[in-house]
Coordinates of C-alpha atoms and ligand atoms in Angstrom, one line a residue:
X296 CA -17.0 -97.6 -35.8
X297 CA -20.2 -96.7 -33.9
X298 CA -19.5 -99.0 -30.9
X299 CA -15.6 -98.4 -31.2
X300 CA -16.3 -94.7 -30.6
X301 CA -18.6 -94.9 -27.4
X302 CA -15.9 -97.6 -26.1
X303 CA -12.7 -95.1 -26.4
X304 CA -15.0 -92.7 -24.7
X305 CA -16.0 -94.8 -22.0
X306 CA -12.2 -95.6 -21.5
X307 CA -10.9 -91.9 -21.6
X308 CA -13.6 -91.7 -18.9
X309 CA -12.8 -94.5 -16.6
X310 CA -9.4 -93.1 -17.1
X311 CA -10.0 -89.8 -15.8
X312 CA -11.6 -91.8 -12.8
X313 CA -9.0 -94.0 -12.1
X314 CA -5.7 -91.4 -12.7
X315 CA -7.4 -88.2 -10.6
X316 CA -9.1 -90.3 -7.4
X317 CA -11.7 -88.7 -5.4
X318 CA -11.8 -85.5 -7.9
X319 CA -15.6 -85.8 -8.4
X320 CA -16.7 -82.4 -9.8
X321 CA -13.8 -83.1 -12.5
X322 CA -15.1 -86.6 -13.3
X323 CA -18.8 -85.1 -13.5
X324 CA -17.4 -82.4 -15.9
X325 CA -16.1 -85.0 -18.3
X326 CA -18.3 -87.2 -18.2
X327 CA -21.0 -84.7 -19.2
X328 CA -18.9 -83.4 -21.9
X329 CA -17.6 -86.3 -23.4
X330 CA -20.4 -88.6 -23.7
X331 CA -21.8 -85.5 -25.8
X332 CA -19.3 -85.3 -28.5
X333 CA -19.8 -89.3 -29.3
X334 CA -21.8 -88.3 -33.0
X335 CA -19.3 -85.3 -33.2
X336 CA -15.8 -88.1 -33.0
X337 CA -18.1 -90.3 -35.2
X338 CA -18.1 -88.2 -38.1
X339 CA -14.2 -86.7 -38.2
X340 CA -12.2 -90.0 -37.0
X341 CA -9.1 -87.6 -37.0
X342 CA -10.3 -86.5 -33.2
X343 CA -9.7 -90.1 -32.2
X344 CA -6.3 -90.6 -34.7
X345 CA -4.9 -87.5 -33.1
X346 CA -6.0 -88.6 -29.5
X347 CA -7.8 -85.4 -28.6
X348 CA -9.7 -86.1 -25.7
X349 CA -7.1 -87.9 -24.2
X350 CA -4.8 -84.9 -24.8
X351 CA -7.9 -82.6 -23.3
X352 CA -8.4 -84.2 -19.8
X353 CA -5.0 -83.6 -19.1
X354 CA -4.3 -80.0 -18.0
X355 CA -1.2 -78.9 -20.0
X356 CA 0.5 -78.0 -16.2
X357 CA -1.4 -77.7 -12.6
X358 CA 0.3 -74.8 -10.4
X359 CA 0.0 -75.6 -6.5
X360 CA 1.6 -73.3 -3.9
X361 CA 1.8 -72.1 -0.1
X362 CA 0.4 -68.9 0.5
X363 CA 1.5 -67.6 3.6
X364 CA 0.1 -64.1 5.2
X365 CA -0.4 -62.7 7.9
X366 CA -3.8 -61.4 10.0
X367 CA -4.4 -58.5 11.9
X368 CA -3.9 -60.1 15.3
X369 CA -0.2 -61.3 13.9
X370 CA -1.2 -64.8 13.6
X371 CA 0.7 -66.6 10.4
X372 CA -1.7 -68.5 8.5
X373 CA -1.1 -70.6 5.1
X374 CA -3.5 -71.4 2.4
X375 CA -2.7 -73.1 -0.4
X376 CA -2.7 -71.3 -4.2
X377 CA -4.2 -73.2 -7.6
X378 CA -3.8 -72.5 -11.0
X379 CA -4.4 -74.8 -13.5
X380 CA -3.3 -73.7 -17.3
X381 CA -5.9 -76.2 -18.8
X382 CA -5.8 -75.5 -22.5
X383 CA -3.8 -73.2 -25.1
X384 CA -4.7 -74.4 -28.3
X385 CA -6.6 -71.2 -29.3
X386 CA -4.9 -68.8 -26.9
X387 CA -3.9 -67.3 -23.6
X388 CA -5.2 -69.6 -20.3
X389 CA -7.7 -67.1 -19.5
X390 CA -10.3 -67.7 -16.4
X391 CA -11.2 -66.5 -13.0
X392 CA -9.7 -66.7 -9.9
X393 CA -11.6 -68.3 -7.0
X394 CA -11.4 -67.5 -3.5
X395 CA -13.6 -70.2 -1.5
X396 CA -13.0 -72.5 1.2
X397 CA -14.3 -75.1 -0.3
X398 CA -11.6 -74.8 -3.5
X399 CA -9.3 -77.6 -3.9
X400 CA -7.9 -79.2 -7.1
X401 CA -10.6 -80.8 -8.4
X402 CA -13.2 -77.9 -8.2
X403 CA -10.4 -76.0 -9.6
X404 CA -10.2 -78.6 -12.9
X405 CA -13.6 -78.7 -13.4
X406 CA -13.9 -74.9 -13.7
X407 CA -10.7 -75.0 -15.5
X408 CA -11.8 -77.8 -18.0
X409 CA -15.2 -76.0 -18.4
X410 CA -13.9 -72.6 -19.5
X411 CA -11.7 -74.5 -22.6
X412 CA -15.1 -74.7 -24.4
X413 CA -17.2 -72.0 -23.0
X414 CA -14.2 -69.5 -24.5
X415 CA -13.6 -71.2 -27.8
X416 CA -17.6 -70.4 -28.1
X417 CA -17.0 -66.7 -27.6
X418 CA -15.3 -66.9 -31.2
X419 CA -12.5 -64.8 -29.4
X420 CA -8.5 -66.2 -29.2
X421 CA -8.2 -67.4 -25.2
X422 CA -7.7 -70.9 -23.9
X423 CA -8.7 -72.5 -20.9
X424 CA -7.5 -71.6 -17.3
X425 CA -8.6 -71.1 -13.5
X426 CA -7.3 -71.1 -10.3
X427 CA -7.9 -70.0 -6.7
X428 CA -7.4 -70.8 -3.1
X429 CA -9.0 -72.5 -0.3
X430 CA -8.8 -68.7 1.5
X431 CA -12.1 -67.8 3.2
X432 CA -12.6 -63.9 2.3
X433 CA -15.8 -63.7 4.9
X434 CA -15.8 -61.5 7.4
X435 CA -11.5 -60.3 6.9
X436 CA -10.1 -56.9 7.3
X437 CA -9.6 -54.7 3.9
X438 CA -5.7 -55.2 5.1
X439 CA -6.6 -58.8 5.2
X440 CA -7.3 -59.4 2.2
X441 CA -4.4 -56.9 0.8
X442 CA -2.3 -59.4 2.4
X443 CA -3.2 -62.1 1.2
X444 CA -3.8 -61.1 -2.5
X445 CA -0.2 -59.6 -2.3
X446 CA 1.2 -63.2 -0.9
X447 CA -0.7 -65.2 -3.5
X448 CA 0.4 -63.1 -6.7
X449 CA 4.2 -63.5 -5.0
X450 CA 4.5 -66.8 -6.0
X451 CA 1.4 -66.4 -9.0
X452 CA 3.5 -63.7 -10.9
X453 CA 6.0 -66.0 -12.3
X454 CA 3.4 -68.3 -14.4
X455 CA 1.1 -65.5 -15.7
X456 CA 1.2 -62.8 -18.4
X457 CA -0.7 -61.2 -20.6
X458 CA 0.3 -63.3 -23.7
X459 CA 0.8 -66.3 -21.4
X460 CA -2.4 -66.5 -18.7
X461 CA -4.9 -63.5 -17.7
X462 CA -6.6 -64.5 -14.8
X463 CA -9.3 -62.3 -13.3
X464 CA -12.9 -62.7 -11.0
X465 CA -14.8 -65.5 -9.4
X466 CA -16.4 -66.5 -6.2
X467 CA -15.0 -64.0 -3.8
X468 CA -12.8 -62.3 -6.2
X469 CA -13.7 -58.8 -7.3
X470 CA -12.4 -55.5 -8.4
X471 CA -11.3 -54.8 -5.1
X472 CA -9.2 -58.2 -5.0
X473 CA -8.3 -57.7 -8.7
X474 CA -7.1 -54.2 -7.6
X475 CA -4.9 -55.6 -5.4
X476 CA -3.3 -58.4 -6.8
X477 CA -2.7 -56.5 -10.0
X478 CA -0.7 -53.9 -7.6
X479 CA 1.4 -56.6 -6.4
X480 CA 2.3 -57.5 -10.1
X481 CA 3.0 -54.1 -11.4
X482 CA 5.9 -53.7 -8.1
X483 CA 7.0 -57.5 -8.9
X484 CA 7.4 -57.2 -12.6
X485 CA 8.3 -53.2 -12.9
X486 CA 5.7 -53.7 -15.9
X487 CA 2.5 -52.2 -16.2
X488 CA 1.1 -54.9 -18.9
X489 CA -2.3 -53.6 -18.1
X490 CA -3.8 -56.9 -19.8
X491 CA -2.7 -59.3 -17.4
X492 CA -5.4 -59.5 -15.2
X493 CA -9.2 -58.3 -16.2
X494 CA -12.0 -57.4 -14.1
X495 CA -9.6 -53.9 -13.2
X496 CA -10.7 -50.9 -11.8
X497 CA -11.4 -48.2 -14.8
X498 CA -8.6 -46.0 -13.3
X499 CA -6.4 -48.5 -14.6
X500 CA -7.5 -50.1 -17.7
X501 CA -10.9 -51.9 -16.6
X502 CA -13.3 -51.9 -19.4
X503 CA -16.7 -50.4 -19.1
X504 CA -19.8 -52.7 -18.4
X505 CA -17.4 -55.8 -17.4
X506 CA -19.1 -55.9 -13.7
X507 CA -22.2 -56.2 -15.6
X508 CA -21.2 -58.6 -18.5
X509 CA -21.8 -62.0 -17.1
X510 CA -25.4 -61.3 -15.6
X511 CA -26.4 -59.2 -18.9
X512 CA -25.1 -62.0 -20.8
X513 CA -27.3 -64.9 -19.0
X514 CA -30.4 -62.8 -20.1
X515 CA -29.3 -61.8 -23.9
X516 CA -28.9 -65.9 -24.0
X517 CA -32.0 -66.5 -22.1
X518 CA -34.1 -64.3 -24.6
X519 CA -32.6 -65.6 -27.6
X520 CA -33.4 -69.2 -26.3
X521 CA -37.2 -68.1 -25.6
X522 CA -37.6 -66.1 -29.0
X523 CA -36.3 -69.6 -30.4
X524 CA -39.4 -71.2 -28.5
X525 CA -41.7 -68.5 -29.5
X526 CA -41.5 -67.1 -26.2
X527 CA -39.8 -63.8 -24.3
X528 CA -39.1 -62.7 -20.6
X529 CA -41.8 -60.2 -20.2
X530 CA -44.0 -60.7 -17.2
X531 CA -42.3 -63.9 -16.6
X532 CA -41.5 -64.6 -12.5
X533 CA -38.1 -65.6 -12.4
X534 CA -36.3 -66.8 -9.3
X535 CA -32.6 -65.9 -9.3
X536 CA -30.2 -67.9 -7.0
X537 CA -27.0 -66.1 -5.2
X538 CA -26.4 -62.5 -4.8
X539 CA -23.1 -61.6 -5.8
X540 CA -21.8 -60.3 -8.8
X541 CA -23.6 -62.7 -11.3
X542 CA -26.7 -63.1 -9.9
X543 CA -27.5 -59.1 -9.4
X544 CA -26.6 -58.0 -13.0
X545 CA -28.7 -60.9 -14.2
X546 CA -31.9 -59.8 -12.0
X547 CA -30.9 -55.8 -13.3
X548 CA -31.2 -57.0 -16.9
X549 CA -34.3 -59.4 -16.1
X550 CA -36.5 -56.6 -14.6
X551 CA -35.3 -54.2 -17.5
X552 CA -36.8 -56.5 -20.0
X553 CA -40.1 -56.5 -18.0
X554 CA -39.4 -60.1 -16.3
X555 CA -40.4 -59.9 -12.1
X556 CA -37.6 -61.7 -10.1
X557 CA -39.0 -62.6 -6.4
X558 CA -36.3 -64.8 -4.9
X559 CA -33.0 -64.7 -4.4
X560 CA -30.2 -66.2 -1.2
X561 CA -27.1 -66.5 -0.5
X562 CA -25.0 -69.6 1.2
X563 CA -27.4 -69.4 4.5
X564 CA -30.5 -68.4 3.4
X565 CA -33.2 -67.3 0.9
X566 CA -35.4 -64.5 0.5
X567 CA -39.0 -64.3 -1.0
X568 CA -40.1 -60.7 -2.2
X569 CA -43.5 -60.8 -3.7
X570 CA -43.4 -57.3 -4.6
X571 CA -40.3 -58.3 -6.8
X572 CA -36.8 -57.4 -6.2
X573 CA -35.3 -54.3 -5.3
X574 CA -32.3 -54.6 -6.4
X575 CA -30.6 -51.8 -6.0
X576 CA -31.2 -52.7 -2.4
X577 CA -29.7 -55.9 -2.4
X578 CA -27.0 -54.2 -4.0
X579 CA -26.0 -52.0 -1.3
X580 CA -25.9 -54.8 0.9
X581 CA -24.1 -57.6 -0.9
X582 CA -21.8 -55.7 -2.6
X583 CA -21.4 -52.5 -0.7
X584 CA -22.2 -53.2 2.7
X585 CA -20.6 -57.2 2.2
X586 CA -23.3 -57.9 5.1
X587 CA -25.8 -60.9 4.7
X588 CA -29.6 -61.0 2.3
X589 CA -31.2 -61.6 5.5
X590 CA -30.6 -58.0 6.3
X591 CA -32.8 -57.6 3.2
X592 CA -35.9 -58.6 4.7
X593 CA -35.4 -56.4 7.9
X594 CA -35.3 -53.4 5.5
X595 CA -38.0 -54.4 3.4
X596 CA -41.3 -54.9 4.7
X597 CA -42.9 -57.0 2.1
X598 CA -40.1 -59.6 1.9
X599 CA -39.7 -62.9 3.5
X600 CA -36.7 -64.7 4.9
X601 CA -35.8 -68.1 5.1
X602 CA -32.6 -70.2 7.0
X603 CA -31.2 -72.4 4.0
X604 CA -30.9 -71.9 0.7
X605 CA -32.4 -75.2 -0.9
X606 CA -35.9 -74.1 -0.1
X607 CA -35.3 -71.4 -2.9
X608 CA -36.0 -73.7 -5.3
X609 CA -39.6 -74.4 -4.0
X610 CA -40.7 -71.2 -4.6
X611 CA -42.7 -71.3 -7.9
X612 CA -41.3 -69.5 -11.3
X613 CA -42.0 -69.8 -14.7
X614 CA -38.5 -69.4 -15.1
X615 CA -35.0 -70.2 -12.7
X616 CA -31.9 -69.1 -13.2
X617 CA -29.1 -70.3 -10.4
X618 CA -26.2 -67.7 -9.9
X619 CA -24.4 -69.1 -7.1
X620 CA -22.3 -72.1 -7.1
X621 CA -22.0 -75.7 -8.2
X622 CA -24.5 -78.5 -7.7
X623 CA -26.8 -76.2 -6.5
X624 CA -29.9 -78.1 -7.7
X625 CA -29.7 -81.7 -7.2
X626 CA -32.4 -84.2 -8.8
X627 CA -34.6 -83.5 -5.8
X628 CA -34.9 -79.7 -6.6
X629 CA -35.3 -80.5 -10.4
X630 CA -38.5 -82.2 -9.6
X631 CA -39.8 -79.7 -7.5
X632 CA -39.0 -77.1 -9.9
X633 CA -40.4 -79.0 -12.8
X634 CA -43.5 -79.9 -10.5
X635 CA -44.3 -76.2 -10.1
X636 CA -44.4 -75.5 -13.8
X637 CA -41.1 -73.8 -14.5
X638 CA -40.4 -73.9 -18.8
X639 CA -36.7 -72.7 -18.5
X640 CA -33.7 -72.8 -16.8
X641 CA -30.3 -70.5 -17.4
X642 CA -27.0 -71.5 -15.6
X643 CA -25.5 -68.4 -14.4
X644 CA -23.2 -70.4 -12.3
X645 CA -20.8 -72.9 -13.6
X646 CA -21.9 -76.5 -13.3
X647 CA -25.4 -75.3 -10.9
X648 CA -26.9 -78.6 -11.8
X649 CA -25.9 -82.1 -11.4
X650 CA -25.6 -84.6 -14.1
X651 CA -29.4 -86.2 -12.8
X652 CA -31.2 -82.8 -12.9
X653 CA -29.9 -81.9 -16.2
X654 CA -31.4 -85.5 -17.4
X655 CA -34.6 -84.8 -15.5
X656 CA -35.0 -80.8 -17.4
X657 CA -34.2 -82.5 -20.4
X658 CA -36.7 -85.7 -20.4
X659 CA -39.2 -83.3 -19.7
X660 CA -38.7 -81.0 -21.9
X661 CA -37.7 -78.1 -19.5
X662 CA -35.5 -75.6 -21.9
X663 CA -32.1 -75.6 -20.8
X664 CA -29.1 -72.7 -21.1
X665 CA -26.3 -74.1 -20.2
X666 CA -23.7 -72.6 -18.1
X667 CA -20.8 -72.8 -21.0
X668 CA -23.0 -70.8 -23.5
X669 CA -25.1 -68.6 -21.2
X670 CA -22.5 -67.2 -19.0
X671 CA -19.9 -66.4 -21.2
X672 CA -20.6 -63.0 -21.2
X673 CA -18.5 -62.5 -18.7
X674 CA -14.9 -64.2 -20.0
X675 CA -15.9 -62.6 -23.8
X676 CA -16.2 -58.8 -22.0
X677 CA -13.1 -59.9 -20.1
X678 CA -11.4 -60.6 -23.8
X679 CA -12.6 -57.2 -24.9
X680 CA -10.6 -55.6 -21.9
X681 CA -7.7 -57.7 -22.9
X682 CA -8.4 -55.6 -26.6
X683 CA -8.7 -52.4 -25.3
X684 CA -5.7 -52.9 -22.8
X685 CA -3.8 -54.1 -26.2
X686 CA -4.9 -51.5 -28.3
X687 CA -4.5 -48.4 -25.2
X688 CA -8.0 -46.9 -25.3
X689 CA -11.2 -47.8 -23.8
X690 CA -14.6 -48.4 -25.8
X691 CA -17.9 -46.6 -24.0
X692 CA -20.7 -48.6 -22.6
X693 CA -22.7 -48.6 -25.3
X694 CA -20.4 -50.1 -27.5
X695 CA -19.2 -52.7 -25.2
X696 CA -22.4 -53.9 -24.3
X697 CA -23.4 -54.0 -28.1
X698 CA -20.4 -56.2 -29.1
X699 CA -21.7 -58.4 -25.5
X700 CA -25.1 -59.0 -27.1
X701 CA -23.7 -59.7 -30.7
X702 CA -21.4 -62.4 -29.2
X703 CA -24.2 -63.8 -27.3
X704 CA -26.9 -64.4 -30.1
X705 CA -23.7 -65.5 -32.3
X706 CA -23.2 -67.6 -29.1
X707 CA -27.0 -69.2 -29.4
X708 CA -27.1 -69.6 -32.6
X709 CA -23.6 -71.9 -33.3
X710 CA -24.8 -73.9 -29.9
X711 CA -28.5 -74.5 -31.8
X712 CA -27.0 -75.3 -35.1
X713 CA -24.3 -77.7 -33.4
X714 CA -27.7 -79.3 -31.7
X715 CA -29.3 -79.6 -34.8
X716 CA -26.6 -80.0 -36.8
X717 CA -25.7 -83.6 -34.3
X718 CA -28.8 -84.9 -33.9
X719 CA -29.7 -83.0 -30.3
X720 CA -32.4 -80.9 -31.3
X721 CA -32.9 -78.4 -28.6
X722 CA -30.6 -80.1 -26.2
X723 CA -28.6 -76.9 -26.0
X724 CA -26.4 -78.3 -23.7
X725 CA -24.9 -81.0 -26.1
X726 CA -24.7 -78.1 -28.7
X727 CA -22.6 -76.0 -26.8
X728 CA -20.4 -78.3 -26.2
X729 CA -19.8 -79.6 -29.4
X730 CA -19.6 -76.2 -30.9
X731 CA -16.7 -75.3 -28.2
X732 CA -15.3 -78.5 -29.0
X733 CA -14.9 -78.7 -32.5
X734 CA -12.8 -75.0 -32.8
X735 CA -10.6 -76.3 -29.9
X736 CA -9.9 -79.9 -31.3
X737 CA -9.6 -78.4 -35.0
X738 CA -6.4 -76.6 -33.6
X739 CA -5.0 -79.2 -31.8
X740 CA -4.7 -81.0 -34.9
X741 CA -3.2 -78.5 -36.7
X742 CA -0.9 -77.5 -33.9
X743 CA 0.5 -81.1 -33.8
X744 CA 1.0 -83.5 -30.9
X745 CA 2.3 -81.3 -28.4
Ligands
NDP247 P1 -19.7 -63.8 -6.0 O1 -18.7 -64.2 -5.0 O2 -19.9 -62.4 -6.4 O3 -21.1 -64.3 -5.5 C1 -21.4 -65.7 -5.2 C2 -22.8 -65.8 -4.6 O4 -23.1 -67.2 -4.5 C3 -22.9 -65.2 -3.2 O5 -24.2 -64.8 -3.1 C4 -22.6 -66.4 -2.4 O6 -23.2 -66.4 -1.1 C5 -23.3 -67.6 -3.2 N1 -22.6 -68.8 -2.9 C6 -21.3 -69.1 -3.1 N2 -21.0 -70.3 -2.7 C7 -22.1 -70.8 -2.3 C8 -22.5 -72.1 -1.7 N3 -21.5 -73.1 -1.6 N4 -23.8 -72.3 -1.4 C9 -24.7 -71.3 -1.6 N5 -24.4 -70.1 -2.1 C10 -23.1 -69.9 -2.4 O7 -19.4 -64.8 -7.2 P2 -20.0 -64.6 -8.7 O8 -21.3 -64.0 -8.8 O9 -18.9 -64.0 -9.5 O10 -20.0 -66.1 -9.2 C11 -21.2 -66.9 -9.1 C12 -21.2 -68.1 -10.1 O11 -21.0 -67.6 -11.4 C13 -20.0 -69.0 -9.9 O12 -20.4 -70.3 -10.2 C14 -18.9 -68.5 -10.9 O13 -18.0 -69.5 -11.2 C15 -19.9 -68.1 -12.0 N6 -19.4 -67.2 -13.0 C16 -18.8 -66.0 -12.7 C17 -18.4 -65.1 -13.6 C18 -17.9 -63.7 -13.3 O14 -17.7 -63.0 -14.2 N7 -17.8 -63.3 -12.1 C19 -18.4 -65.5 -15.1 C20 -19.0 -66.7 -15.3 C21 -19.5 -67.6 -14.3 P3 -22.4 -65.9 0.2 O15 -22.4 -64.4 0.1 O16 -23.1 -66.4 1.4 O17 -21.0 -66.5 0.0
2IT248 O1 -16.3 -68.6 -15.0 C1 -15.9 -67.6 -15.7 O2 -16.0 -67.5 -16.9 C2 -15.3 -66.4 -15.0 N1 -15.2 -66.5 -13.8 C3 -14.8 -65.2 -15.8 C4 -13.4 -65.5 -16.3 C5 -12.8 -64.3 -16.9 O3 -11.6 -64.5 -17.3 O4 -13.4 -63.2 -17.1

């Protein structure tokens, strides 16, 4: 059975491979996953009787559309619209929307295969879904991107709801954008259905400390995987990668809990602030001003810039936690970062290392959080809006932020047991994945083959 097992794997693999050509962040995603649940399909044969990975890979429907608008010269340009309803086993397709010019289907799948078992381990009822366009937000009008959000949810309305899909923030996708869209929904559908998008302003049924959740969330995992190792974040120098949404609430909640953060970049360069981070700063400028980090350095006199954002991975830290994007350390940076002494490493970002560095961190014993765990903060608060929206009232700060931390030391604790529980020891990545898979694949067999 043993060998049978690794086989079918290996198949469903070069299957994925050979049915979705050239879709290479999709095949890395599977192949990460799957070849971690071999001890899991060992032990309950009715994952392999009642084909469940096989059923998995393949998204239950993939949405593609034109999405024409309209800029503020009166040129017609057309983009093209994603949404791929992955998984429903345990709920609603829920996941963000992703505005990026470097989206296309496969980036699309991998996020979208990614968030089935990163929201089964939130322990709350929502299935697997992203989507996005290939739309380039940088340097448009505010009536830009009303236009375009507008054009997009014209066509996106029809396959979303809030029993059906809730989509809601990614790369280049904020309260601003969700604002939008979810105005162009409400005028469509003559519904309010507040809970069909999250990430929404407060004025109309945004929960409090969403904006915050994912970032906050990467450090409440982060500490619990330190206290774990007889270790905590105070004093610790962290370098943070990015400088949007996740990576600023993750360097706010760092610095709270006495860590001192002294890197971070965006997608053209880094920054090096020996004097730590001022946030705050960085926040006016990334998220208020939308201008670049290198206007960070000409406002602050003890910080650094540098053209490129690879080189933020030479800078030394005991600890690293990338907040930007995909791939964004390669085997190359893993050696550099191990080289220079670092003990952990939290994904903020989905999918931030490649299948190589993750093998590197783990052969030498560098802690790892892994994206599907760590970052679910965000996608869990998202839930709680999706409560709040369902129930008409809104919880305070306080009390959202406590149920955020509860989920995520419930979140550490099923990924360590899963580790332990399979063999992995502190391989948290294998543990997460196996504790999001077994919930998922549980129902699936219940559901029946559908
Ligand atoms: P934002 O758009 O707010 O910020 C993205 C940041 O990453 C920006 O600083 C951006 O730089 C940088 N970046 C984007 N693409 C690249 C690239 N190709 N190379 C280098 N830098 C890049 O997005 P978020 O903070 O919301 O998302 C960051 C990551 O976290 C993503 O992987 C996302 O999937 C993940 N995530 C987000 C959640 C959320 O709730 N928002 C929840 C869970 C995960 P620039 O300004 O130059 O574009
Ligand atoms: O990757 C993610 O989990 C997100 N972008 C958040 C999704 C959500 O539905 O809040």
């Amino acid at each position: 059975m043993k060998q049978n097992v690794k086989q079918i794997v290996e198949q469903v693999i070069e299957d994925v491979k050979a049915k979705n050509p050239l879709q290479e962040e999709f095949h890395q995603t599977v192949e990460e996953v799957l070849t971690s649940l071999i001890p899991v399909l060992e032990k309950n044969p009715n994952y392999i009787k009642y084909k469940i990975l096989d059923r998995l890979v393949e998204p239950d429907r993939q949405i593609m559309f034109r999405v024409p608008w309209t800029d503020d010269k009166g040129e017609i340009h057309i983009n093209r619209g994603f949404r791929v309803q992955f998984n429903s086993a345990i709920g609603p397709y829920k996941g963000g929307l992703r505005f990026h010019p470097s989206v296309n289907l496969s980036i699309i799948k991998f996020l979208g295969f990614e968030q089935i078992f990163k929201n089964s381990l939130t322990g709350l009822p929502i299935g697997g879904g992203k989507g996005g366009s290939d739309f380039n937000p940088k340097g448009k009008s505010d009536i830009e991107i009303m236009r375009f959000c507008q054009s997009f949810m014209t066509e996106l309305y029809r396959h979303i709801g809030p029993d059906v899909d809730v989509p809601a923030g990614d790369i280049g996708v904020g309260g601003r954008e969700i604002g939008y869209l979810y105005g162009q929904y409400k005028k469509i559908r003559n519904s309010t259905d507040q809970g069909v998008l999250t990430g929404k302003d407060l004025t109309f049924g945004g929960s409090l400390a969403r904006i915050q959740a994912t970032g906050y969330g990467v450090i409440y995992f982060v500490e619990e995987m330190l206290k774990e190792a007889g270790k905590d974040l105070k004093d610790k120098t962290i370098v943070v990668s990015g400088s949007g949404n996740v990576a600023i609430y993750t360097v706010k909640k760092a610095q709270e809990l006495g860590a001192k953060v002294v890197a971070m970049c965006d997608s053209d360069g880094y920054i090096f602030d020996e004097e730590g981070i001022d946030v705050e700063l960085i926040r006016q400028i990334k998220e208020v001003e939308r201008k670049r980090i290198k206007e960070y350095a000409m406002r602050k006199p003890s910080a650094k810039y540098f053209e490129g954002n690879k080189g933020i991975w030479t800078v030394k830290a005991d600890i690293v936690l990338p907040c930007a994007t995909q791939n964004e350390i390669d085997l190359e940076s893993a050696k550099i970062i191990v080289e220079n002494g670092t003990i952990a490493v939290g994904e903020g970002s989905n999918m931030p290392c490649t299948n190589e560095a993750i093998k590197y961190f783990l052969e030498k014993g560098v802690l790892l959080a892994p994206a599907k765990a760590t970052n679910a903060g965000g996608v869990a608060t998202s839930a709680l809006e999706m409560a709040q929206n369902s129930m008409r009232l809104s919880w305070t700060f306080e009390e959202v932020d406590e149920k955020l931390k509860d989920i995520m030391i419930n979140i550490f604790k099923k990924t360590r047991d899963a580790a332990k529980e399979y063999g992995y020891g502190t391989n948290y990545l294998a543990g997460a994945n196996i504790a999001g898979f077994i919930k998922v694949a549980d129902a699936m067999v219940a559901e029946g083959i559908v």
